């Protein structure tokens, strides 16, 4: 079973920052685009950001300017830097290996997911 392993979640006050990490097996990291999703209490899982093999990124409007996705090819790891966190960012965050859109990175969608991580909890208090 393919394992994408997230880390870096935790509790933070509003306005604070966290960096999530997700390590992937080498063949997964090199074969797919990578993205982040989140699922808050009582809400559907939603796409946040995508990064393709070349490093081009795409963000959901609600995180633009606050979140940044990046990757380290030497470590087969994708990151989500989250700044100016708000209570409404409280959610379980999931990384995923995605099928790549040939037109370029787009908002990650659940049908595009090939492999999921196990999730990491982020709690933002006011």
PDB file of C-alpha atoms in Angstrom:
ATOM      1  CA  UNK A   1       0.000   0.000   0.000  1.00  0.00           C
ATOM      2  CA  UNK A   2       1.346   3.387  -0.994  1.00  0.00           C
ATOM      3  CA  UNK A   3       2.073   5.622   1.963  1.00  0.00           C
ATOM      4  CA  UNK A   4       2.168   9.368   1.874  1.00  0.00           C
ATOM      5  CA  UNK A   5       3.110  10.505   5.346  1.00  0.00           C
ATOM      6  CA  UNK A   6       2.128  13.950   6.589  1.00  0.00           C
ATOM      7  CA  UNK A   7       3.578  15.739   9.581  1.00  0.00           C
ATOM      8  CA  UNK A   8       3.646  19.210  11.058  1.00  0.00           C
ATOM      9  CA  UNK A   9       0.072  19.662  12.193  1.00  0.00           C
ATOM     10  CA  UNK A  10      -0.777  21.062  15.588  1.00  0.00           C
ATOM     11  CA  UNK A  11      -2.505  23.835  17.455  1.00  0.00           C
ATOM     12  CA  UNK A  12      -1.771  27.490  16.881  1.00  0.00           C
ATOM     13  CA  UNK A  13      -3.365  30.815  17.664  1.00  0.00           C
ATOM     14  CA  UNK A  14      -4.972  32.922  14.973  1.00  0.00           C
ATOM     15  CA  UNK A  15      -2.361  34.814  13.018  1.00  0.00           C
ATOM     16  CA  UNK A  16       0.214  32.115  13.542  1.00  0.00           C
ATOM     17  CA  UNK A  17       1.974  29.842  11.099  1.00  0.00           C
ATOM     18  CA  UNK A  18       2.525  26.146  10.528  1.00  0.00           C
ATOM     19  CA  UNK A  19       4.391  24.148   7.923  1.00  0.00           C
ATOM     20  CA  UNK A  20       3.052  20.774   6.899  1.00  0.00           C
ATOM     21  CA  UNK A  21       5.276  18.166   5.284  1.00  0.00           C
ATOM     22  CA  UNK A  22       4.369  15.138   3.230  1.00  0.00           C
ATOM     23  CA  UNK A  23       6.898  12.525   2.215  1.00  0.00           C
ATOM     24  CA  UNK A  24       6.149  10.169  -0.628  1.00  0.00           C
ATOM     25  CA  UNK A  25       7.773   7.071  -2.090  1.00  0.00           C
ATOM     26  CA  UNK A  26      10.172   8.053  -4.857  1.00  0.00           C
ATOM     27  CA  UNK A  27       8.189   6.525  -7.713  1.00  0.00           C
ATOM     28  CA  UNK A  28       5.031   8.315  -6.567  1.00  0.00           C
ATOM     29  CA  UNK A  29       6.796  11.628  -6.100  1.00  0.00           C
ATOM     30  CA  UNK A  30       8.293  11.476  -9.597  1.00  0.00           C
ATOM     31  CA  UNK A  31       5.201  10.170 -11.390  1.00  0.00           C
ATOM     32  CA  UNK A  32       2.417  12.456 -10.198  1.00  0.00           C
ATOM     33  CA  UNK A  33       1.495  15.976  -9.340  1.00  0.00           C
ATOM     34  CA  UNK A  34       1.127  16.632  -5.634  1.00  0.00           C
ATOM     35  CA  UNK A  35      -1.517  18.528  -3.765  1.00  0.00           C
ATOM     36  CA  UNK A  36      -3.115  19.372  -0.470  1.00  0.00           C
ATOM     37  CA  UNK A  37      -6.717  19.091   0.643  1.00  0.00           C
ATOM     38  CA  UNK A  38      -8.464  19.820   3.895  1.00  0.00           C
ATOM     39  CA  UNK A  39     -11.654  18.764   5.604  1.00  0.00           C
ATOM     40  CA  UNK A  40     -13.104  20.818   8.405  1.00  0.00           C
ATOM     41  CA  UNK A  41     -15.723  19.711  10.920  1.00  0.00           C
ATOM     42  CA  UNK A  42     -18.944  18.933   9.099  1.00  0.00           C
ATOM     43  CA  UNK A  43     -17.591  20.039   5.740  1.00  0.00           C
ATOM     44  CA  UNK A  44     -16.616  18.311   2.547  1.00  0.00           C
ATOM     45  CA  UNK A  45     -12.993  17.724   1.657  1.00  0.00           C
ATOM     46  CA  UNK A  46     -11.747  20.609  -0.468  1.00  0.00           C
ATOM     47  CA  UNK A  47      -8.673  21.181  -2.590  1.00  0.00           C
ATOM     48  CA  UNK A  48      -6.175  23.798  -1.484  1.00  0.00           C
ATOM     49  CA  UNK A  49      -3.116  23.757  -3.712  1.00  0.00           C
ATOM     50  CA  UNK A  50      -1.328  21.791  -6.410  1.00  0.00           C
ATOM     51  CA  UNK A  51       2.285  21.649  -7.514  1.00  0.00           C
ATOM     52  CA  UNK A  52       3.336  19.904 -10.696  1.00  0.00           C
ATOM     53  CA  UNK A  53       6.571  18.126 -11.502  1.00  0.00           C
ATOM     54  CA  UNK A  54       8.104  21.344 -12.790  1.00  0.00           C
ATOM     55  CA  UNK A  55       7.209  23.257  -9.668  1.00  0.00           C
ATOM     56  CA  UNK A  56       4.338  25.295 -11.088  1.00  0.00           C
ATOM     57  CA  UNK A  57       1.675  25.890  -8.474  1.00  0.00           C
ATOM     58  CA  UNK A  58      -2.045  26.573  -8.252  1.00  0.00           C
ATOM     59  CA  UNK A  59      -4.026  27.766  -5.249  1.00  0.00           C
ATOM     60  CA  UNK A  60      -7.608  27.965  -4.153  1.00  0.00           C
ATOM     61  CA  UNK A  61      -8.710  31.585  -3.826  1.00  0.00           C
ATOM     62  CA  UNK A  62      -9.308  31.270  -0.089  1.00  0.00           C
ATOM     63  CA  UNK A  63      -5.613  30.555   0.606  1.00  0.00           C
ATOM     64  CA  UNK A  64      -3.911  32.759  -1.976  1.00  0.00           C
ATOM     65  CA  UNK A  65      -1.389  35.034  -0.313  1.00  0.00           C
ATOM     66  CA  UNK A  66      -1.429  33.026   2.922  1.00  0.00           C
ATOM     67  CA  UNK A  67      -0.462  29.468   1.980  1.00  0.00           C
ATOM     68  CA  UNK A  68       2.450  28.322  -0.135  1.00  0.00           C
ATOM     69  CA  UNK A  69       3.072  24.882  -1.612  1.00  0.00           C
ATOM     70  CA  UNK A  70       6.605  23.787  -2.421  1.00  0.00           C
ATOM     71  CA  UNK A  71       8.588  20.610  -2.855  1.00  0.00           C
ATOM     72  CA  UNK A  72      12.066  19.252  -2.281  1.00  0.00           C
ATOM     73  CA  UNK A  73      13.049  16.807  -4.997  1.00  0.00           C
ATOM     74  CA  UNK A  74      16.020  15.548  -3.002  1.00  0.00           C
ATOM     75  CA  UNK A  75      13.722  14.524  -0.151  1.00  0.00           C
ATOM     76  CA  UNK A  76      10.650  13.448  -2.146  1.00  0.00           C
ATOM     77  CA  UNK A  77       8.706  15.800   0.089  1.00  0.00           C
ATOM     78  CA  UNK A  78       6.003  18.367  -0.547  1.00  0.00           C
ATOM     79  CA  UNK A  79       5.306  21.183   1.897  1.00  0.00           C
ATOM     80  CA  UNK A  80       2.425  23.462   2.734  1.00  0.00           C
ATOM     81  CA  UNK A  81       3.502  26.666   4.446  1.00  0.00           C
ATOM     82  CA  UNK A  82       0.506  28.241   6.143  1.00  0.00           C
ATOM     83  CA  UNK A  83       0.668  31.821   7.394  1.00  0.00           C
ATOM     84  CA  UNK A  84      -1.829  34.213   8.931  1.00  0.00           C
ATOM     85  CA  UNK A  85      -3.907  31.277  10.035  1.00  0.00           C
ATOM     86  CA  UNK A  86      -7.579  31.804  10.878  1.00  0.00           C
ATOM     87  CA  UNK A  87      -9.948  29.746  13.033  1.00  0.00           C
ATOM     88  CA  UNK A  88     -11.757  28.707   9.860  1.00  0.00           C
ATOM     89  CA  UNK A  89      -8.549  27.012   8.695  1.00  0.00           C
ATOM     90  CA  UNK A  90      -9.119  24.408  11.408  1.00  0.00           C
ATOM     91  CA  UNK A  91      -9.295  21.077   9.602  1.00  0.00           C
ATOM     92  CA  UNK A  92      -7.606  17.804   8.910  1.00  0.00           C
ATOM     93  CA  UNK A  93      -5.121  18.392   6.114  1.00  0.00           C
ATOM     94  CA  UNK A  94      -4.341  15.697   3.584  1.00  0.00           C
ATOM     95  CA  UNK A  95      -1.643  15.488   0.971  1.00  0.00           C
ATOM     96  CA  UNK A  96      -2.289  13.556  -2.185  1.00  0.00           C
ATOM     97  CA  UNK A  97      -0.652  12.310  -5.321  1.00  0.00           C
ATOM     98  CA  UNK A  98      -2.723  13.545  -8.254  1.00  0.00           C
ATOM     99  CA  UNK A  99      -3.100  12.846 -11.916  1.00  0.00           C
ATOM    100  CA  UNK A 100      -1.624  15.841 -13.681  1.00  0.00           C
ATOM    101  CA  UNK A 101      -3.777  18.021 -15.896  1.00  0.00           C
ATOM    102  CA  UNK A 102      -2.022  18.346 -19.253  1.00  0.00           C
ATOM    103  CA  UNK A 103      -3.096  21.996 -19.405  1.00  0.00           C
ATOM    104  CA  UNK A 104      -1.128  22.780 -16.244  1.00  0.00           C
ATOM    105  CA  UNK A 105      -1.824  22.625 -12.521  1.00  0.00           C
ATOM    106  CA  UNK A 106      -5.362  23.317 -11.437  1.00  0.00           C
ATOM    107  CA  UNK A 107      -7.297  23.182  -8.191  1.00  0.00           C
ATOM    108  CA  UNK A 108      -6.925  19.630  -6.884  1.00  0.00           C
ATOM    109  CA  UNK A 109     -10.106  17.620  -7.074  1.00  0.00           C
ATOM    110  CA  UNK A 110     -10.996  14.362  -5.399  1.00  0.00           C
ATOM    111  CA  UNK A 111     -11.457  12.480  -8.716  1.00  0.00           C
ATOM    112  CA  UNK A 112      -7.866  13.365  -9.618  1.00  0.00           C
ATOM    113  CA  UNK A 113      -6.418  11.746  -6.494  1.00  0.00           C
ATOM    114  CA  UNK A 114      -4.325   8.638  -7.015  1.00  0.00           C
ATOM    115  CA  UNK A 115      -3.029   8.211  -3.456  1.00  0.00           C
ATOM    116  CA  UNK A 116      -3.986   9.871  -0.148  1.00  0.00           C
ATOM    117  CA  UNK A 117      -1.994  10.599   2.940  1.00  0.00           C
ATOM    118  CA  UNK A 118      -3.418   9.764   6.342  1.00  0.00           C
ATOM    119  CA  UNK A 119      -4.085  13.375   7.323  1.00  0.00           C
ATOM    120  CA  UNK A 120      -2.766  15.717   9.970  1.00  0.00           C
ATOM    121  CA  UNK A 121      -4.880  17.886  12.252  1.00  0.00           C
ATOM    122  CA  UNK A 122      -4.534  21.659  12.308  1.00  0.00           C
ATOM    123  CA  UNK A 123      -6.391  23.602  14.977  1.00  0.00           C
ATOM    124  CA  UNK A 124      -6.440  27.392  14.998  1.00  0.00           C
ATOM    125  CA  UNK A 125      -7.788  29.109  18.083  1.00  0.00           C
ATOM    126  CA  UNK A 126      -9.063  32.660  18.242  1.00  0.00           C
TER     127      UNK A 126
END
